[in-house]
Amino acid sequence: MSDKTAYALMLILLIIGIGIGWAAGGAGGGVKTVTTTVTAGAPGAKTVTITQTITKAGAAAAGLKGEVPIGALLALTGGLSSYGENSKAALELAEKEINDWLAARGEDWRIKVYYEDTATDPKTALDKVQALHSRGVKIFIGPMSSAEVKELKNYVDSNKLLLISQSSTSPRLAISGDMIYRYCPTDEIQGPASATALYQLGVRYLVQVWRGDEWGTALAEKIDEEFDKILKAHGETGEIWGAKNGKGIRYDPQATEFSAVVSQLDSIVSQLIQKYGADKVGVSFIGFNEYVQFAAVAAQYDSLKKVPWVGSDGTALLSEITDNSDAAKFAYETKFVSPIFGAATKIKEKVKNYVMKTLGREPDSYAYAAYDALWTVAVALDLVDSYDPVAVAKALPTIGEHWYGASGIIVLNENGDRASADYFFYMPTQEGGKWVWKLAGTYHADSGKITWNDWFLQLLGKS
């Protein structure tokens, strides 16, 4: 079976499964039967006829025709700019594939994605969603940061707009019954992953420094909570200069200069090293691409280079770090591992290769989630046959459970957030004279354990 045939048959099975689920869960209204013929593969390849029976909720609109608009609210500038660029490339690939699929089936509608730069800024994100809504857009992918999602929540809920964020992870936005889905796990999972990494790196006295926005503060509190649990579970003596007791270091999300913050961090870390030894002290850094400016200052302090640092999904795979040799060198010296969720799938490799060809770098996991978001929305639109955000939202959880895309299976919890995922820990290292991100270990969500790769254990002197 060719790759194309296998892919098409997978999609067909998905659609049949969803059709059954949707019909069973429908809320009444008219019944529409759609018969679709799909030819998979080259001439002579297998032709499959599928029948979808769709029960539409309420007063269903007429069938889809022409352009179906999707808003893409991406951080093309600001603290998540490289993530935004990665998501844009992945969405462009998905848009082309979807429209090729629709054309092959003889459909009369096409997806049209409208890309907007939110600048990683909540107010700008709200302005952009309002502007697109005024032009008739009702379904959105993004925005990317939790602070932006929080800013948009009231507007999208009150106007019954559908919003799917590929990268908002704050547990504070885990709310059932709203019009927001998040195709990424929340920091309820990342928190334990990061705390486990810190503990396994030998840290018993932890100093947190975090970006003081919705996401950074919530993640800092979760890591603080989980690290304390681990210490108690192991009967270990330790202490946290963290978010919950007010002893940690919060910085302004708009900051671009970090001399005072780094000096404060050095003062705490130096005292802890003197009292407990460098092998017992560590730093949890929670921020975006301002890490580059932060590291430039931190590299001037010997004490800060003696202890391990652990980052977050806000720094994992950031090209701004590997493109800056000073930041990458400091990251290497401090064993700076950063976690991000993910899964190994065949479609992921295809998207990865496309983004690398387009942008010259490996994408982050949120680009894969964005790709899956557009594809699952397209399948939902095809099933409900209406540009109805509420109907699409109702179909998506069942689609996700049957979808094995670039980011793996998308099982959503009662709050519409990705229920679970493993986390990959990446660290900058040199290969072929260039700084690149390299996989250092994997956190397994089901067991709560981390498997470190041999090269990283050798770097730690543990093998």
Coordinates of C-alpha atoms in Angstrom, one line a residue:
M1 CA 0.0 0.0 0.0
S2 CA 1.4 3.4 -1.0
D3 CA 1.9 6.1 1.6
K4 CA -0.8 8.2 -0.1
T5 CA -3.3 5.3 -0.2
A6 CA -2.6 4.6 3.5
Y7 CA -3.1 8.2 4.4
A8 CA -6.4 8.4 2.4
L9 CA -7.7 5.3 3.9
M10 CA -6.8 6.5 7.4
L11 CA -8.8 9.7 6.7
I12 CA -11.7 7.7 5.4
L13 CA -11.8 5.5 8.5
L14 CA -11.7 8.6 10.5
I15 CA -14.6 10.2 8.7
I16 CA -16.7 7.1 9.0
G17 CA -16.0 6.9 12.7
I18 CA -16.8 10.5 13.2
G19 CA -20.0 10.2 11.2
I20 CA -21.2 7.5 13.5
G21 CA -20.2 9.4 16.6
W22 CA -21.7 12.7 15.4
A23 CA -25.0 11.1 14.5
A24 CA -25.3 9.4 17.8
G25 CA -24.6 12.6 19.7
G26 CA -26.7 14.9 17.6
A27 CA -29.3 17.2 19.3
G28 CA -32.1 16.8 16.8
G29 CA -33.0 18.7 13.6
G30 CA -33.0 17.5 10.0
V31 CA -31.0 14.5 8.8
K32 CA -28.8 14.9 5.8
T33 CA -27.1 12.0 4.0
V34 CA -23.9 12.8 2.1
T35 CA -22.3 10.3 -0.2
T36 CA -18.7 10.9 -1.0
T37 CA -16.3 9.1 -3.4
V38 CA -12.6 9.2 -2.8
T39 CA -10.0 7.9 -5.2
A40 CA -6.8 7.2 -3.3
G41 CA -3.4 7.0 -5.0
A42 CA -2.3 7.1 -8.6
P43 CA -4.4 5.9 -11.6
G44 CA -5.4 2.3 -10.9
A45 CA -5.3 2.8 -7.2
K46 CA -8.1 1.8 -5.0
T47 CA -11.4 3.7 -5.1
V48 CA -13.5 3.8 -2.0
T49 CA -17.1 5.1 -1.6
I50 CA -18.1 6.3 1.9
T51 CA -21.5 7.4 3.2
Q52 CA -21.8 9.9 6.0
T53 CA -25.1 10.2 7.8
I54 CA -25.1 13.5 9.6
T55 CA -27.7 14.7 12.2
K56 CA -27.4 18.4 12.5
A57 CA -28.2 20.2 15.7
G58 CA -30.8 22.9 15.6
A59 CA -31.5 25.0 12.6
A60 CA -28.7 23.9 10.3
A61 CA -27.5 26.3 7.6
A62 CA -27.2 25.6 4.0
G63 CA -24.3 23.6 2.7
L64 CA -20.8 25.1 2.4
K65 CA -20.0 27.0 -0.7
G66 CA -17.0 29.1 -1.9
E67 CA -14.5 30.4 0.6
V68 CA -14.6 29.3 4.2
P69 CA -12.5 31.7 6.3
I70 CA -10.3 30.7 9.2
G71 CA -8.5 33.3 11.3
A72 CA -4.9 32.5 12.3
L73 CA -3.8 34.7 15.2
L74 CA -0.1 34.1 15.4
A75 CA 2.8 35.7 17.3
L76 CA 4.8 36.7 14.2
T77 CA 6.7 39.3 16.3
G78 CA 7.4 39.6 20.0
G79 CA 8.4 37.0 22.5
L80 CA 7.1 34.0 20.6
S81 CA 7.9 35.1 17.1
S82 CA 9.8 32.0 16.0
Y83 CA 7.0 29.8 17.3
G84 CA 4.6 32.0 15.3
E85 CA 6.6 31.6 12.1
N86 CA 6.7 27.9 12.6
S87 CA 2.9 27.7 13.1
K88 CA 2.4 29.8 10.0
A89 CA 4.4 27.5 7.8
A90 CA 2.6 24.4 9.2
L91 CA -0.8 26.0 8.6
E92 CA 0.2 26.9 5.0
L93 CA 1.0 23.2 4.4
A94 CA -2.3 22.1 6.0
E95 CA -4.3 24.7 4.0
K96 CA -2.9 23.4 0.7
E97 CA -3.5 19.8 1.6
I98 CA -7.0 20.4 2.7
N99 CA -7.9 22.3 -0.4
D100 CA -6.3 19.6 -2.6
W101 CA -8.4 17.0 -0.7
L102 CA -11.6 19.1 -1.2
A103 CA -10.9 19.5 -4.9
A104 CA -10.3 15.8 -5.3
R105 CA -13.7 15.1 -3.8
G106 CA -15.4 17.7 -6.0
E107 CA -16.5 19.9 -3.1
D108 CA -17.7 23.4 -3.8
W109 CA -15.9 25.0 -0.8
R110 CA -12.3 25.8 0.1
I111 CA -10.5 26.8 3.2
K112 CA -9.0 30.3 3.3
V113 CA -6.7 31.2 6.1
Y114 CA -6.3 34.9 7.1
Y115 CA -3.0 35.3 9.0
E116 CA -2.7 38.1 11.5
D117 CA 0.3 39.1 13.7
T118 CA -0.7 39.5 17.4
A119 CA 2.8 40.6 18.3
T120 CA 2.5 38.3 21.4
D121 CA 0.4 41.1 22.9
P122 CA -3.0 40.6 24.4
K123 CA -4.5 43.9 23.4
T124 CA -3.3 43.5 19.8
A125 CA -4.7 40.0 19.7
L126 CA -8.1 41.3 20.8
D127 CA -8.0 44.0 18.1
K128 CA -7.2 41.4 15.4
V129 CA -9.9 39.0 16.4
Q130 CA -12.5 41.8 16.4
A131 CA -11.3 43.0 13.0
L132 CA -11.5 39.6 11.5
H133 CA -14.9 38.9 13.1
S134 CA -16.3 42.1 11.5
R135 CA -15.3 40.6 8.2
G136 CA -17.2 37.4 8.9
V137 CA -14.6 35.2 10.4
K138 CA -16.0 33.0 13.1
I139 CA -13.4 30.2 13.6
F140 CA -9.8 31.0 14.8
I141 CA -6.6 29.1 15.4
G142 CA -4.5 30.8 18.0
P143 CA -3.6 33.1 19.7
M144 CA -0.5 31.5 21.1
S145 CA 0.1 32.8 24.6
S146 CA -2.2 32.3 27.6
A147 CA -2.2 36.1 28.3
E148 CA -3.7 36.6 24.8
V149 CA -6.2 33.8 25.2
K150 CA -7.4 35.3 28.5
E151 CA -7.8 38.7 26.8
L152 CA -10.0 37.2 24.1
K153 CA -12.1 34.8 26.2
N154 CA -15.1 37.1 27.0
Y155 CA -15.3 38.3 23.4
V156 CA -15.2 34.8 21.8
D157 CA -17.6 33.4 24.3
S158 CA -20.2 36.2 24.1
N159 CA -20.1 36.1 20.3
K160 CA -20.1 32.3 20.0
L161 CA -16.8 32.3 18.1
L162 CA -14.6 29.1 18.1
L163 CA -11.0 29.6 19.2
I164 CA -8.4 26.8 19.1
S165 CA -5.1 27.7 20.7
Q166 CA -2.1 25.4 19.8
S167 CA 0.1 26.7 22.7
S168 CA -1.9 28.3 25.6
T169 CA -1.0 26.2 28.6
S170 CA -2.1 28.1 31.7
P171 CA -4.1 25.9 34.1
R172 CA -6.1 29.1 35.0
L173 CA -7.8 28.9 31.6
A174 CA -9.0 25.4 32.0
I175 CA -12.7 26.2 32.0
S176 CA -15.5 23.8 30.9
G177 CA -18.3 24.9 28.6
D178 CA -16.6 27.8 26.9
M179 CA -15.8 28.3 23.2
I180 CA -12.0 27.7 23.6
Y181 CA -10.2 24.5 22.8
R182 CA -6.5 24.1 23.5
Y183 CA -4.7 21.4 21.5
C184 CA -1.8 21.4 23.9
P185 CA -1.6 19.9 27.5
T186 CA -1.8 22.5 30.3
D187 CA 1.0 23.1 32.7
E188 CA -0.7 20.7 35.1
I189 CA 1.4 18.2 33.2
Q190 CA 4.5 20.4 32.4
G191 CA 4.8 21.3 36.0
P192 CA 5.5 17.8 37.2
A193 CA 7.8 17.2 34.2
S194 CA 10.0 20.2 35.1
A195 CA 10.0 19.5 38.8
T196 CA 11.1 15.9 38.1
A197 CA 13.9 17.1 35.9
L198 CA 15.2 19.5 38.5
Y199 CA 15.1 16.8 41.2
Q200 CA 16.9 14.3 39.0
L201 CA 19.6 16.9 38.2
G202 CA 20.4 16.9 41.9
V203 CA 18.6 20.2 42.8
R204 CA 17.4 20.4 46.3
Y205 CA 17.5 24.2 46.7
L206 CA 15.6 25.8 43.9
V207 CA 15.4 29.4 42.8
Q208 CA 12.7 30.4 40.4
V209 CA 12.7 33.3 38.0
W210 CA 9.7 33.8 35.8
R211 CA 8.0 36.1 33.3
G212 CA 5.2 37.8 35.2
D213 CA 2.3 37.2 32.9
E214 CA -0.7 34.8 33.1
W215 CA 1.3 31.8 31.8
G216 CA 4.6 32.4 33.6
T217 CA 3.1 32.9 37.0
A218 CA 0.8 29.9 36.8
L219 CA 3.6 27.6 35.6
A220 CA 6.0 28.9 38.3
E221 CA 3.4 28.1 40.9
K222 CA 2.8 24.6 39.5
I223 CA 6.5 23.8 39.4
D224 CA 6.9 25.2 42.9
E225 CA 4.1 22.9 44.1
E226 CA 5.3 19.8 42.4
F227 CA 8.9 20.2 43.4
D228 CA 7.8 20.5 47.1
K229 CA 5.8 17.3 46.7
I230 CA 8.8 15.5 45.3
L231 CA 11.1 16.6 48.2
K232 CA 8.5 15.5 50.7
A233 CA 7.9 12.2 48.9
H234 CA 11.6 11.4 49.1
G235 CA 12.1 12.7 52.6
E236 CA 14.6 15.1 51.3
T237 CA 15.7 18.4 52.9
G238 CA 15.4 21.4 50.6
E239 CA 13.8 24.8 50.0
I240 CA 12.3 26.8 47.2
W241 CA 12.7 30.5 46.5
G242 CA 9.6 30.4 44.4
A243 CA 6.3 31.9 43.3
K244 CA 4.2 30.6 46.1
N245 CA 6.2 32.0 49.1
G246 CA 7.1 35.2 47.4
K247 CA 10.9 34.6 47.6
G248 CA 11.3 33.9 43.9
I249 CA 12.0 36.5 41.2
R250 CA 9.2 37.8 39.0
Y251 CA 10.2 40.0 36.0
D252 CA 8.1 42.4 33.9
P253 CA 6.9 40.6 30.6
Q254 CA 7.8 43.8 28.7
A255 CA 11.4 43.9 30.1
T256 CA 14.3 44.0 27.7
E257 CA 17.1 44.7 30.2
F258 CA 17.8 42.4 33.1
S259 CA 20.8 43.7 35.1
A260 CA 19.0 44.2 38.3
V261 CA 17.0 40.9 38.1
V262 CA 20.1 38.9 37.3
S263 CA 22.1 40.6 40.1
Q264 CA 19.3 39.6 42.5
L265 CA 19.4 36.0 41.2
D266 CA 23.1 35.8 41.6
S267 CA 22.9 37.0 45.2
I268 CA 20.5 34.2 46.1
V269 CA 22.3 31.5 44.2
S270 CA 25.7 32.5 45.6
Q271 CA 24.5 32.3 49.2
L272 CA 22.9 28.9 48.6
I273 CA 26.1 27.6 46.9
Q274 CA 28.1 28.7 49.9
K275 CA 25.8 27.1 52.3
Y276 CA 24.8 23.8 50.5
G277 CA 27.2 23.4 47.6
A278 CA 26.7 24.0 43.8
D279 CA 25.5 20.4 43.3
K280 CA 22.4 21.0 45.4
V281 CA 21.3 24.3 43.9
G282 CA 19.4 25.0 40.6
V283 CA 17.5 27.6 38.7
S284 CA 14.1 27.3 37.0
F285 CA 13.8 29.9 34.3
I286 CA 10.3 30.5 32.8
G287 CA 10.2 32.9 29.9
F288 CA 10.2 33.4 26.2
N289 CA 12.9 34.6 23.8
E290 CA 14.0 37.3 26.3
Y291 CA 16.2 34.4 27.6
V292 CA 18.8 35.6 25.1
Q293 CA 19.1 39.0 26.8
F294 CA 18.8 37.4 30.2
A295 CA 21.6 34.9 29.5
A296 CA 23.9 37.6 28.2
V297 CA 23.9 39.2 31.6
A298 CA 23.8 35.9 33.6
A299 CA 27.0 34.7 31.8
Q300 CA 28.9 37.5 33.6
Y301 CA 28.3 35.8 37.0
D302 CA 30.4 32.7 37.8
S303 CA 28.0 31.4 40.4
L304 CA 25.2 31.2 37.8
K305 CA 27.3 29.0 35.5
K306 CA 28.0 26.5 38.3
V307 CA 24.4 25.3 38.8
P308 CA 21.9 23.6 36.4
W309 CA 19.1 25.5 34.8
V310 CA 15.8 24.1 33.6
G311 CA 13.6 26.0 31.1
S312 CA 10.1 25.6 29.9
D313 CA 8.0 25.2 26.7
G314 CA 8.6 28.9 26.2
T315 CA 12.3 28.3 25.4
A316 CA 12.3 24.8 24.0
L317 CA 13.6 24.7 20.4
L318 CA 13.8 28.5 20.2
S319 CA 15.9 29.4 17.2
E320 CA 16.7 32.7 18.8
I321 CA 18.8 30.8 21.3
T322 CA 20.8 28.6 18.9
D323 CA 21.2 31.5 16.5
N324 CA 23.0 33.5 19.3
S325 CA 26.3 31.8 20.1
D326 CA 26.6 33.5 23.5
A327 CA 23.2 32.5 24.7
A328 CA 23.7 28.9 23.3
K329 CA 27.1 28.6 25.1
F330 CA 25.6 29.7 28.4
A331 CA 22.7 27.3 27.9
Y332 CA 25.2 24.5 27.3
E333 CA 27.3 25.4 30.3
T334 CA 24.3 25.3 32.6
K335 CA 22.8 22.1 31.1
F336 CA 19.7 24.2 30.2
V337 CA 17.1 21.6 29.3
S338 CA 13.7 22.9 28.2
P339 CA 10.5 20.7 27.9
I340 CA 7.9 20.7 25.2
F341 CA 5.1 18.1 24.6
G342 CA 5.1 15.9 21.6
A343 CA 4.7 12.6 19.9
A344 CA 6.5 10.6 17.2
T345 CA 4.2 10.2 14.2
K346 CA 4.7 9.8 10.5
I347 CA 2.8 13.0 9.7
K348 CA 4.9 14.9 12.1
E349 CA 8.0 14.0 10.0
K350 CA 6.2 15.4 6.9
V351 CA 5.4 18.7 8.6
K352 CA 8.8 18.9 10.1
N353 CA 10.5 18.4 6.7
Y354 CA 8.2 21.1 5.2
V355 CA 9.0 23.7 7.9
M356 CA 12.7 22.9 7.7
K357 CA 12.6 23.4 4.0
T358 CA 10.7 26.6 4.4
L359 CA 12.4 28.2 7.4
G360 CA 15.6 26.2 7.7
R361 CA 14.9 25.0 11.3
E362 CA 13.0 22.3 13.1
P363 CA 9.6 23.5 14.3
D364 CA 8.3 23.4 17.8
S365 CA 5.5 21.1 18.9
Y366 CA 2.9 23.9 18.7
A367 CA 3.4 24.1 15.0
Y368 CA 2.3 20.4 14.8
A369 CA -0.7 21.2 17.0
A370 CA -1.6 24.1 14.7
Y371 CA -1.4 21.8 11.6
D372 CA -3.8 19.3 13.3
A373 CA -6.1 22.1 14.4
L374 CA -6.7 23.3 10.8
W375 CA -7.1 19.7 9.6
T376 CA -9.6 18.7 12.3
V377 CA -11.6 21.9 11.8
A378 CA -11.8 21.1 8.0
V379 CA -13.1 17.6 8.8
A380 CA -15.6 19.0 11.2
L381 CA -16.8 21.6 8.7
D382 CA -17.2 18.8 6.1
L383 CA -19.3 16.8 8.5
V384 CA -21.6 19.6 9.7
D385 CA -21.7 21.1 6.3
S386 CA -22.2 24.6 7.7
Y387 CA -20.0 27.5 8.8
D388 CA -21.3 27.2 12.3
P389 CA -18.7 27.6 15.1
V390 CA -21.0 25.9 17.7
A391 CA -21.6 22.9 15.5
V392 CA -17.9 22.6 14.7
A393 CA -17.0 22.8 18.3
K394 CA -19.4 20.1 19.1
A395 CA -17.8 17.7 16.6
L396 CA -14.2 18.4 17.4
P397 CA -13.7 16.3 20.5
T398 CA -14.9 13.1 18.7
I399 CA -12.7 13.9 15.7
G400 CA -9.7 14.4 18.0
E401 CA -10.1 11.0 19.6
H402 CA -9.9 9.4 16.2
W403 CA -7.2 11.6 14.8
Y404 CA -3.5 10.6 14.7
G405 CA -1.9 13.6 13.2
A406 CA 1.3 15.5 13.5
S407 CA 0.9 15.9 17.3
G408 CA -0.5 12.5 17.9
I409 CA -4.0 11.6 19.2
I410 CA -5.9 14.7 20.5
V411 CA -8.0 13.5 23.4
L412 CA -9.5 16.6 25.1
N413 CA -10.5 16.7 28.7
E414 CA -13.7 18.2 30.2
N415 CA -12.3 21.7 29.8
G416 CA -11.5 21.3 26.1
D417 CA -7.7 21.0 26.8
R418 CA -5.4 18.2 25.6
A419 CA -5.7 15.6 28.3
S420 CA -2.2 14.2 28.4
A421 CA 1.1 14.1 26.6
D422 CA 4.7 13.1 27.1
Y423 CA 7.3 15.9 27.2
F424 CA 10.6 16.0 25.3
F425 CA 13.6 17.8 27.0
Y426 CA 15.8 19.6 24.5
M427 CA 19.2 21.3 25.1
P428 CA 21.4 23.4 22.9
T429 CA 24.6 21.6 21.8
Q430 CA 27.2 22.0 19.0
E431 CA 27.1 19.7 16.0
G432 CA 29.2 20.3 12.9
G433 CA 30.2 23.7 14.1
K434 CA 26.7 24.9 14.7
W435 CA 24.5 25.2 17.7
V436 CA 21.4 23.0 17.5
W437 CA 18.7 21.7 19.8
K438 CA 19.2 18.1 20.7
L439 CA 16.9 15.7 22.5
A440 CA 18.2 15.1 26.0
G441 CA 15.4 13.1 27.6
T442 CA 11.7 12.2 27.6
Y443 CA 9.2 12.6 30.4
H444 CA 6.6 9.8 30.4
A445 CA 3.3 11.3 31.6
D446 CA 1.9 7.8 32.5
S447 CA 4.7 6.9 34.8
G448 CA 6.0 10.3 35.9
K449 CA 9.6 9.3 35.0
I450 CA 12.2 10.7 32.7
T451 CA 14.4 8.7 30.4
W452 CA 17.6 10.6 29.8
N453 CA 19.6 10.0 26.6
D454 CA 23.1 8.6 26.8
W455 CA 24.8 11.8 25.5
F456 CA 23.2 13.9 28.2
L457 CA 24.1 11.4 30.9
Q458 CA 27.7 11.5 29.7
L459 CA 27.6 15.3 29.9
L460 CA 26.4 15.0 33.5
G461 CA 29.2 12.5 34.2
K462 CA 26.6 9.8 35.1
S463 CA 27.6 7.1 32.6

